[in-house]
Short mmCIF file of C-alpha atoms and ligand atoms in Angstrom, two decimals:
data_model
loop_
_atom_site.label_atom_id
_atom_site.label_comp_id
_atom_site.label_asym_id
_atom_site.label_seq_id
_atom_site.Cartn_x
_atom_site.Cartn_y
_atom_site.Cartn_z
CA MET A 1 9.39 -16.72 -3.63
CA ASN A 2 10.35 -16.24 -7.49
CA ARG A 3 8.54 -13.28 -9.65
CA LEU A 4 4.96 -13.95 -10.97
CA ASN A 5 4.78 -13.67 -15.05
CA PHE A 6 1.84 -13.01 -16.25
CA GLU A 7 0.98 -16.07 -16.88
CA GLN A 8 1.48 -17.70 -13.27
CA SER A 9 -0.36 -14.46 -12.09
CA LEU A 10 -3.56 -14.31 -14.16
CA GLU A 11 -3.52 -18.43 -13.80
CA LEU A 12 -3.28 -17.83 -9.31
CA TYR A 13 -7.34 -17.28 -9.99
CA GLU A 14 -7.47 -20.45 -11.05
CA MET A 15 -5.85 -22.82 -8.00
CA ASP A 16 -8.53 -23.38 -5.09
CA PHE A 17 -9.88 -20.52 -3.39
CA PHE A 18 -8.27 -21.90 0.66
CA THR A 19 -5.17 -22.92 -0.72
CA LEU A 20 -4.52 -19.40 -3.14
CA GLY A 21 -5.41 -17.30 0.44
CA VAL A 22 -3.12 -19.17 2.41
CA MET A 23 -0.07 -18.62 0.24
CA ALA A 24 -0.83 -14.75 -0.09
CA ASP A 25 -1.52 -14.96 4.00
CA GLU A 26 2.78 -16.82 4.16
CA ARG A 27 3.19 -14.15 2.28
CA ARG A 28 1.65 -11.40 4.28
CA LYS A 29 2.89 -13.61 8.12
CA GLU A 30 6.76 -12.93 6.71
CA LEU A 31 5.95 -8.92 5.87
CA HIS A 32 3.78 -8.37 9.03
CA GLY A 33 3.17 -11.32 11.32
CA LYS A 34 -0.13 -10.21 12.47
CA LYS A 35 -0.22 -6.34 12.65
CA THR A 36 -2.79 -5.11 11.23
CA TYR A 37 -1.97 -1.28 10.01
CA PHE A 38 -4.88 1.46 10.34
CA ASN A 39 -4.58 6.04 10.83
CA ILE A 40 -6.85 8.02 12.63
CA ASN A 41 -8.03 10.25 9.85
CA ARG A 42 -10.53 12.29 7.81
CA HIS A 43 -11.37 12.34 4.58
CA ILE A 44 -12.28 15.92 2.70
CA ASN A 45 -13.71 16.04 -0.54
CA PRO A 46 -14.23 19.69 -0.75
CA THR A 47 -16.06 19.99 -4.21
CA ASN A 48 -18.78 17.45 -6.27
CA VAL A 49 -18.44 20.00 -9.47
CA CYS A 50 -16.42 17.89 -12.11
CA ALA A 51 -15.19 18.84 -15.63
CA ASP A 52 -14.02 15.05 -16.61
CA VAL A 53 -17.40 12.64 -16.74
CA CYS A 54 -16.29 9.13 -15.63
CA LYS A 55 -19.40 7.11 -15.72
CA PHE A 56 -18.04 4.35 -12.17
CA CYS A 57 -18.30 7.81 -10.89
CA ALA A 58 -21.33 9.22 -8.35
CA TYR A 59 -20.27 11.72 -6.89
CA SER A 60 -19.83 14.32 -9.55
CA ALA A 61 -22.53 16.80 -9.49
CA THR A 62 -22.44 17.50 -13.28
CA ARG A 63 -24.11 14.12 -13.89
CA LYS A 64 -26.86 12.51 -11.54
CA ASN A 65 -26.18 14.45 -8.78
CA PRO A 66 -28.12 17.57 -9.01
CA ASN A 67 -26.85 19.08 -5.52
CA GLN A 68 -22.90 21.02 -6.70
CA TYR A 69 -21.21 22.75 -3.58
CA THR A 70 -17.42 24.26 -3.40
CA MET A 71 -15.99 24.28 0.24
CA THR A 72 -14.72 28.06 1.02
CA HIS A 73 -10.70 27.23 2.94
CA ASP A 74 -12.75 28.64 5.84
CA GLU A 75 -14.94 25.55 6.00
CA ILE A 76 -11.81 23.48 5.84
CA MET A 77 -9.89 24.77 8.33
CA GLU A 78 -13.53 24.47 10.38
CA ILE A 79 -13.19 20.99 9.93
CA VAL A 80 -9.29 20.45 10.32
CA LYS A 81 -9.86 22.37 13.31
CA ASP A 82 -11.86 19.51 14.73
CA VAL A 83 -10.78 16.55 13.24
CA ALA A 84 -7.06 17.53 14.36
CA SER A 85 -8.44 18.48 18.46
CA ARG A 86 -10.27 14.81 17.99
CA GLY A 87 -6.49 13.04 16.79
CA ALA A 88 -6.59 12.95 13.65
CA LYS A 89 -3.04 12.41 12.26
CA GLU A 90 -4.28 12.67 8.46
CA VAL A 91 -6.44 14.40 6.30
CA HIS A 92 -6.98 12.82 2.96
CA ILE A 93 -7.90 15.41 0.31
CA VAL A 94 -9.51 14.50 -2.83
CA SER A 95 -11.56 16.48 -4.94
CA ALA A 96 -13.48 16.66 -8.44
CA HIS A 97 -11.97 18.57 -11.08
CA ASN A 98 -13.90 21.95 -10.94
CA PRO A 99 -12.98 24.12 -12.98
CA ASN A 100 -14.30 27.76 -11.61
CA THR A 101 -12.31 28.05 -8.13
CA GLY A 102 -9.03 28.41 -8.98
CA LEU A 103 -5.67 27.24 -8.55
CA GLU A 104 -5.01 28.86 -5.67
CA TRP A 105 -8.09 27.58 -4.53
CA TYR A 106 -7.11 24.22 -4.67
CA LEU A 107 -3.74 24.57 -3.33
CA GLU A 108 -3.43 27.24 -0.78
CA ILE A 109 -4.94 25.32 1.08
CA PHE A 110 -2.81 23.13 2.11
CA LYS A 111 -0.20 26.00 3.31
CA LYS A 112 -3.25 26.99 4.99
CA ILE A 113 -3.28 23.41 6.92
CA LYS A 114 -0.21 23.02 7.71
CA THR A 115 0.59 26.44 9.50
CA ALA A 116 -1.71 25.56 11.76
CA TYR A 117 -1.06 22.61 12.01
CA PRO A 118 2.51 21.46 11.25
CA HIS A 119 1.97 17.76 12.74
CA LEU A 120 -0.85 16.53 10.42
CA HIS A 121 -0.19 15.34 7.31
CA VAL A 122 -1.70 16.24 4.26
CA LYS A 123 -2.12 13.42 1.79
CA ALA A 124 -3.95 15.31 -0.61
CA LEU A 125 -4.43 16.01 -5.15
CA THR A 126 -4.92 12.28 -6.96
CA ALA A 127 -2.74 11.60 -10.12
CA ALA A 128 -6.34 12.74 -11.76
CA GLU A 129 -7.07 15.72 -10.72
CA VAL A 130 -2.96 16.77 -11.13
CA ASP A 131 -3.75 16.43 -15.13
CA PHE A 132 -6.34 18.27 -14.32
CA LEU A 133 -4.17 20.92 -13.01
CA ALA A 134 -2.28 20.93 -15.24
CA ARG A 135 -4.24 21.32 -18.14
CA GLU A 136 -6.35 23.74 -17.23
CA TYR A 137 -3.88 25.84 -16.16
CA ASP A 138 -1.31 25.58 -18.54
CA LYS A 139 0.80 24.49 -16.02
CA SER A 140 3.21 21.17 -16.68
CA TYR A 141 3.19 18.02 -13.65
CA ASP A 142 6.71 19.19 -12.64
CA GLU A 143 5.58 23.01 -11.80
CA ILE A 144 2.21 21.03 -10.51
CA LEU A 145 4.16 18.96 -8.37
CA ASP A 146 6.55 21.47 -7.39
CA LEU A 147 3.55 23.69 -5.51
CA MET A 148 2.07 21.23 -4.06
CA VAL A 149 5.72 20.24 -2.01
CA GLU A 150 6.19 24.48 -1.75
CA ASN A 151 2.45 24.43 -0.10
CA GLY A 152 3.00 21.66 1.36
CA VAL A 153 1.58 18.39 0.41
CA ASP A 154 3.37 15.62 2.09
CA SER A 155 2.27 12.44 0.25
CA MET A 156 -0.06 11.05 -2.97
CA PRO A 157 -3.02 9.06 -2.31
CA GLY A 158 -3.30 6.70 -5.01
CA GLY A 159 -6.95 7.67 -6.48
CA GLY A 160 -7.81 7.23 -10.38
CA ALA A 161 -5.71 4.84 -11.58
CA GLU A 162 -9.03 2.81 -11.99
CA ILE A 163 -7.84 -0.10 -14.83
CA PHE A 164 -4.95 0.88 -16.65
CA ASP A 165 -5.70 -0.79 -19.89
CA GLU A 166 -6.59 1.57 -22.59
CA LYS A 167 -9.66 0.03 -23.74
CA VAL A 168 -11.61 -0.07 -20.72
CA ARG A 169 -10.04 3.09 -19.57
CA ASP A 170 -11.42 4.31 -22.61
CA PHE A 171 -15.04 2.83 -21.58
CA ILE A 172 -14.74 3.92 -17.96
CA CYS A 173 -13.94 7.06 -17.79
CA LYS A 174 -12.43 8.57 -21.36
CA GLY A 175 -11.13 11.99 -21.37
CA LYS A 176 -9.67 11.78 -17.74
CA VAL A 177 -5.49 11.56 -17.58
CA THR A 178 -4.79 8.34 -19.43
CA SER A 179 -2.57 5.69 -17.85
CA ALA A 180 0.94 7.29 -19.34
CA GLN A 181 0.51 9.98 -17.48
CA TRP A 182 -0.83 8.54 -13.74
CA LEU A 183 2.07 6.88 -13.96
CA GLU A 184 4.25 9.24 -15.15
CA ILE A 185 2.93 11.63 -13.05
CA HIS A 186 3.16 8.90 -9.41
CA GLU A 187 7.55 8.75 -10.60
CA LYS A 188 7.40 12.59 -10.81
CA TRP A 189 6.37 13.25 -6.98
CA HIS A 190 8.44 9.26 -6.32
CA ALA A 191 11.63 11.31 -7.98
CA ARG A 192 11.06 14.35 -5.72
CA GLY A 193 11.47 11.64 -2.63
CA LYS A 194 7.62 12.02 -1.59
CA MET A 195 5.62 8.77 -1.41
CA SER A 196 1.86 7.98 -2.47
CA ASN A 197 -0.68 4.77 -3.31
CA VAL A 198 -2.67 3.37 -6.22
CA THR A 199 -5.41 1.90 -6.71
CA MET A 200 -7.36 -0.29 -8.61
CA LEU A 201 -10.76 -0.06 -9.89
CA PHE A 202 -12.39 -3.12 -9.48
CA GLY A 203 -16.08 -5.60 -10.28
CA HIS A 204 -17.12 -3.83 -13.07
CA VAL A 205 -16.17 -3.96 -16.83
CA GLU A 206 -13.01 -5.10 -16.33
CA SER A 207 -11.49 -8.83 -16.61
CA ARG A 208 -9.01 -10.96 -14.64
CA GLU A 209 -6.58 -10.21 -17.35
CA ASN A 210 -7.43 -6.59 -17.27
CA ARG A 211 -6.31 -6.88 -13.77
CA ILE A 212 -3.07 -8.42 -13.99
CA ASP A 213 -1.93 -5.88 -16.45
CA HIS A 214 -3.27 -3.49 -14.25
CA MET A 215 -1.50 -4.48 -11.56
CA MET A 216 2.09 -5.66 -13.83
CA ARG A 217 2.46 -2.28 -14.36
CA ILE A 218 2.12 -0.78 -10.41
CA ARG A 219 5.34 -3.35 -9.88
CA GLU A 220 7.11 -2.04 -13.07
CA LEU A 221 7.22 1.86 -11.75
CA GLN A 222 7.64 0.60 -8.23
CA ASP A 223 10.85 -1.52 -9.02
CA LYS A 224 11.97 1.74 -10.45
CA THR A 225 11.34 4.47 -7.86
CA GLY A 226 10.23 2.14 -4.93
CA GLY A 227 7.42 5.41 -3.85
CA PHE A 228 4.65 3.57 -3.89
CA ASN A 229 3.23 1.73 -0.23
CA ALA A 230 0.40 0.42 -0.97
CA PHE A 231 -1.68 -0.92 -3.42
CA ILE A 232 -5.35 -0.81 -2.76
CA PRO A 233 -8.12 -2.51 -5.27
CA LEU A 234 -11.61 -0.59 -4.68
CA VAL A 235 -14.26 -2.53 -5.20
CA TYR A 236 -16.69 -1.12 -8.28
CA GLN A 237 -20.09 0.75 -6.26
CA ARG A 238 -22.95 0.25 -8.33
CA GLU A 239 -25.56 3.12 -6.82
CA ASN A 240 -26.18 5.97 -9.13
CA ASN A 241 -23.84 6.46 -11.61
CA TYR A 242 -24.25 5.23 -15.42
CA LEU A 243 -21.87 2.29 -15.43
CA LYS A 244 -23.98 -0.07 -15.65
CA VAL A 245 -23.25 -3.44 -13.93
CA LYS A 246 -26.63 -5.42 -12.55
CA ASP A 247 -24.05 -7.78 -10.26
CA PHE A 248 -22.27 -6.86 -7.04
CA MET A 249 -19.09 -9.08 -7.34
CA SER A 250 -18.61 -11.91 -5.40
CA ALA A 251 -16.93 -12.11 -1.72
CA ASN A 252 -15.25 -14.94 -3.77
CA GLU A 253 -13.53 -13.18 -6.52
CA ILE A 254 -12.72 -9.78 -4.11
CA LEU A 255 -10.98 -12.10 -1.56
CA LYS A 256 -9.06 -13.83 -4.34
CA THR A 257 -7.74 -10.76 -6.28
CA MET A 258 -6.67 -9.52 -3.14
CA ALA A 259 -4.59 -12.66 -1.94
CA VAL A 260 -3.59 -12.70 -6.31
CA SER A 261 -2.66 -8.99 -5.56
CA ARG A 262 -0.78 -9.57 -1.87
CA LEU A 263 1.38 -12.52 -4.64
CA VAL A 264 2.05 -10.17 -7.40
CA LEU A 265 2.86 -7.14 -6.39
CA ASP A 266 6.26 -8.91 -4.60
CA ASN A 267 7.99 -4.96 -4.40
CA VAL A 268 4.54 -3.19 -2.32
CA PRO A 269 4.78 -3.29 1.13
CA ASN A 270 1.66 -3.04 1.95
CA ILE A 271 -1.92 -4.44 0.04
CA LYS A 272 -4.95 -1.81 1.66
CA ALA A 273 -8.49 -3.42 2.47
CA TYR A 274 -10.72 -0.35 2.03
CA TRP A 275 -13.39 -1.10 4.01
CA VAL A 276 -15.27 1.79 1.93
CA THR A 277 -15.80 -0.42 -0.72
CA SER A 278 -15.42 -4.35 0.58
CA THR A 279 -17.75 -3.80 3.64
CA VAL A 280 -15.90 -4.10 7.29
CA ASN A 281 -16.81 -7.71 7.44
CA LEU A 282 -14.68 -8.42 4.00
CA ALA A 283 -12.20 -6.04 4.90
CA LEU A 284 -11.52 -8.53 8.33
CA LEU A 285 -12.04 -11.55 6.11
CA ALA A 286 -9.11 -10.00 3.56
CA GLN A 287 -7.03 -9.77 6.85
CA GLU A 288 -6.64 -13.29 6.23
CA PHE A 289 -6.04 -13.22 2.23
CA GLY A 290 -3.23 -11.01 2.24
CA ALA A 291 -4.07 -7.56 3.19
CA ASN A 292 -2.69 -5.99 6.39
CA ASP A 293 -4.01 -2.75 6.22
CA LEU A 294 -7.78 -1.19 7.08
CA ASP A 295 -6.89 1.95 6.01
CA GLY A 296 -8.80 3.88 9.07
CA THR A 297 -11.50 5.52 11.02
CA ILE A 298 -12.43 8.42 7.65
CA GLU A 299 -15.12 10.24 10.19
CA LYS A 300 -16.89 11.03 6.35
CA GLU A 301 -16.53 9.52 2.89
CA SER A 302 -18.68 11.30 -0.27
CA ILE A 303 -16.94 9.84 -3.04
CA ASN A 304 -17.37 6.09 -2.58
CA SER A 305 -20.98 6.14 -0.18
CA ALA A 306 -22.45 8.56 -3.20
CA ALA A 307 -22.26 5.44 -4.49
CA GLY A 308 -23.38 3.30 -2.34
CA ALA A 309 -21.00 2.17 -0.10
CA ALA A 310 -21.91 2.28 3.58
CA SER A 311 -19.16 5.02 4.64
CA ALA A 312 -20.31 8.24 4.49
CA ASN A 313 -19.64 8.62 8.63
CA GLY A 314 -16.80 6.99 8.80
CA VAL A 315 -16.28 4.06 11.48
CA ASN A 316 -15.86 4.19 15.77
CA LEU A 317 -12.21 4.31 16.65
CA GLU A 318 -13.49 1.48 19.66
CA ASP A 319 -15.08 -0.66 17.56
CA PHE A 320 -12.84 -1.00 14.39
CA VAL A 321 -10.55 -1.99 16.84
CA ALA A 322 -11.81 -4.69 18.51
CA GLN A 323 -13.50 -6.31 15.06
CA ILE A 324 -9.26 -6.45 14.54
CA LYS A 325 -8.31 -8.11 17.49
CA ASN A 326 -11.50 -10.12 17.59
CA SER A 327 -11.03 -11.63 13.76
CA GLY A 328 -7.12 -12.43 15.57
CA PHE A 329 -4.91 -10.13 14.32
CA MET A 330 -2.81 -7.11 16.24
CA PRO A 331 -4.16 -3.68 15.84
CA VAL A 332 -1.68 -1.23 14.85
CA GLU A 333 -2.27 2.82 15.02
CA ARG A 334 0.58 3.53 12.23
CA ASP A 335 1.45 7.26 10.63
CA SER A 336 0.96 8.36 6.87
CA LEU A 337 4.34 6.66 5.86
CA TYR A 338 3.79 3.03 7.48
CA ASN A 339 5.95 3.93 10.54
CA GLU A 340 4.47 2.18 13.11
CA ILE A 341 3.37 5.01 16.46
CA LYS A 342 1.03 2.27 18.75
CA GLU A 343 -0.55 -1.15 19.20
CA TRP A 344 -4.15 -1.11 20.34
O1 LIG B 401 -10.21 7.13 -8.39
C1 LIG B 401 -15.45 6.44 -7.99
C2 LIG B 401 -12.59 5.68 -6.67
C3 LIG B 401 -11.81 6.76 -5.71
C4 LIG B 401 -16.59 4.63 -8.04
O2 LIG B 401 -4.40 6.88 -1.61
C5 LIG B 401 -14.82 4.93 -6.92
O3 LIG B 401 -4.93 5.89 0.49
C6 LIG B 401 -15.58 2.71 -6.40
O4 LIG B 401 -8.70 6.62 -4.73
N1 LIG B 401 -17.20 2.36 -6.86
C7 LIG B 401 -11.32 7.65 -5.18
N2 LIG B 401 -14.92 3.36 -6.33
C8 LIG B 401 -10.69 7.35 -3.53
C9 LIG B 401 -9.45 7.27 -3.51
C10 LIG B 401 -9.13 6.52 -2.27
C11 LIG B 401 -9.34 5.34 -0.56
C12 LIG B 401 -8.93 5.30 0.01
C13 LIG B 401 -7.07 5.75 0.41
C14 LIG B 401 -6.89 6.29 -0.82
C15 LIG B 401 -5.14 6.24 -0.55
C16 LIG B 401 -7.68 6.36 -1.82
O5 LIG B 401 -12.28 5.88 -5.90
C17 LIG B 401 -11.60 6.88 -7.48
C18 LIG B 401 -11.94 6.47 -8.15
O6 LIG B 401 -11.25 4.97 -8.64
N3 LIG B 401 -14.52 5.29 -6.98
N4 LIG B 401 -16.67 6.02 -7.85
C19 LIG B 401 -17.53 3.59 -6.93
N5 LIG B 401 -19.09 4.11 -7.61
#
């Protein structure tokens, strides 16, 4: 298939729903057949105290949530010990932007985890956190990224990308890492031979044009670096936040966006239907609209569940696997870098 330009990509949204789905499914099959990847992971969100003020965020304690918390390293290690003993292969560690902890609190925990559990993959620190730490502690992005490598971070999650269009970004999360900076940080990370993911927060005030523009900017960087493992469209959750959006995006538009992303991002290997924000049912359907990855069992999740997602306690592994099988796909457990571990 020829590479789609901006106009052609936008026109995909005007296609018949099922025809678009079939096109995305064909592309998915070329790349992954009937395999659906997942991993056994644990999300840890060590602090909700935040110096930034994103309108869509319900997690940050400085806004509507009066319950501030900051975990100690011992508390984090207790969680890691527990999940490692139960077979987790990855810890996904993302925090708010807490100005009170010191840089060491953010970074040394990775070394502690790696020393105690060398086999665990540490996916940690979004580009938004990297930018915050650089500003707060007067360091360059290169210095922070080097410290991450030194302390044992294996890969970076895709959070903080939101929507790259500057006007929308200014409206929903003014003051946070800019789009150019977000991309710059990931480019620098990839230059260190490391992989990352990239998200897109949609279903709020953005237009279809904004979504295509977001995908185009990702595709351009991926051409240069090849460092993105997965694209993760995050469906906006409406509760407990300051971005007043009444209507939940339709399933039709969510699935179309998954399919469009599969076709537009011709150089990104994996499209992740993140069941946390789409619901498990829709994530299962998304497998027929281009998605080939359902993230993982998660166990506990605080950022999206604060805004209404049903993810506070993750999903049961056996149920998850059975649901993938019952929907006609082959559940394949992967590691964090998409090496296959086991067909379930
Ligand atoms: O960056 C915040 C989003 C992200 C809301 O890399 C919201 O594998 C919806 O990035 N509604 C954090 N979304 C989660 C994230 C992620 C998740 C799973 C896997 C990976 C990966 C990354 O959550 C934030 C922000 O974009 N978010 N508030 C909300 N109300």
